[in-house]
Short mmCIF file of C-alpha atoms in Angstrom, two decimals:
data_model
loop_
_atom_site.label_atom_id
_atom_site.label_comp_id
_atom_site.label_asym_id
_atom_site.label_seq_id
_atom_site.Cartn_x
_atom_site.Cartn_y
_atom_site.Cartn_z
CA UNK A 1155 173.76 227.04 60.73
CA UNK A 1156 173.08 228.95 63.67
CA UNK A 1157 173.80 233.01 63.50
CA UNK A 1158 175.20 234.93 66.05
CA UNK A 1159 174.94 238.69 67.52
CA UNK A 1160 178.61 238.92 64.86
CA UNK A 1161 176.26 237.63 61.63
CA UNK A 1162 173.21 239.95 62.00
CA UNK A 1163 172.82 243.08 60.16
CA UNK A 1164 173.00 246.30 62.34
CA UNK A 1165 170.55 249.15 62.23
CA UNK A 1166 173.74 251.66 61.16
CA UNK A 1167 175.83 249.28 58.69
CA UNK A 1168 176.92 251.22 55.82
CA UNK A 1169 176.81 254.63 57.38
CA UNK A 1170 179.47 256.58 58.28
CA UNK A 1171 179.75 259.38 60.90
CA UNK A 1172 182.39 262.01 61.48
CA UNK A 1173 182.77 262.39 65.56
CA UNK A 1174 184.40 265.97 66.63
CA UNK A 1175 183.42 265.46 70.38
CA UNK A 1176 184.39 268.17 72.97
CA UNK A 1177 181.82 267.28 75.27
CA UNK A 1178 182.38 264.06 78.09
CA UNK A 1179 179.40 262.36 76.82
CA UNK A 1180 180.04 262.49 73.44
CA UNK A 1181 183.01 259.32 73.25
CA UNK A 1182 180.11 257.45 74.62
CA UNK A 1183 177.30 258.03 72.27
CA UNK A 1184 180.12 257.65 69.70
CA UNK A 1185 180.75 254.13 70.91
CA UNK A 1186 177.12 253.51 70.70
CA UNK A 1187 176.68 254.12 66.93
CA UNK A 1188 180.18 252.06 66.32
CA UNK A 1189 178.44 249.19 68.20
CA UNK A 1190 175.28 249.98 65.97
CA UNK A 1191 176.89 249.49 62.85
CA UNK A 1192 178.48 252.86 61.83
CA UNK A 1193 181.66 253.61 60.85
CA UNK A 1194 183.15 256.40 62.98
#
């Protein structure tokens, strides 16, 4: 059985982040840590 990029842990799984963003770069580092694993 093969794994894929879906299967593998993530460096953020199981941590969760409250985003109040005012700033434009802020959605963006936001959407990194969702794609890292953290619930936002």
């Amino acid at each position: 059985m093969t794994t894929t990029d879906d299967d593998a842990p993530r460096p953020l799984d199981g941590i969760r982040i409250l985003a109040v963003e005012q700033m434009a770069a802020l959605p963006f580092a936001t959407q990194l840590l969702a794609r890292l694993g953290a619930e936002v």
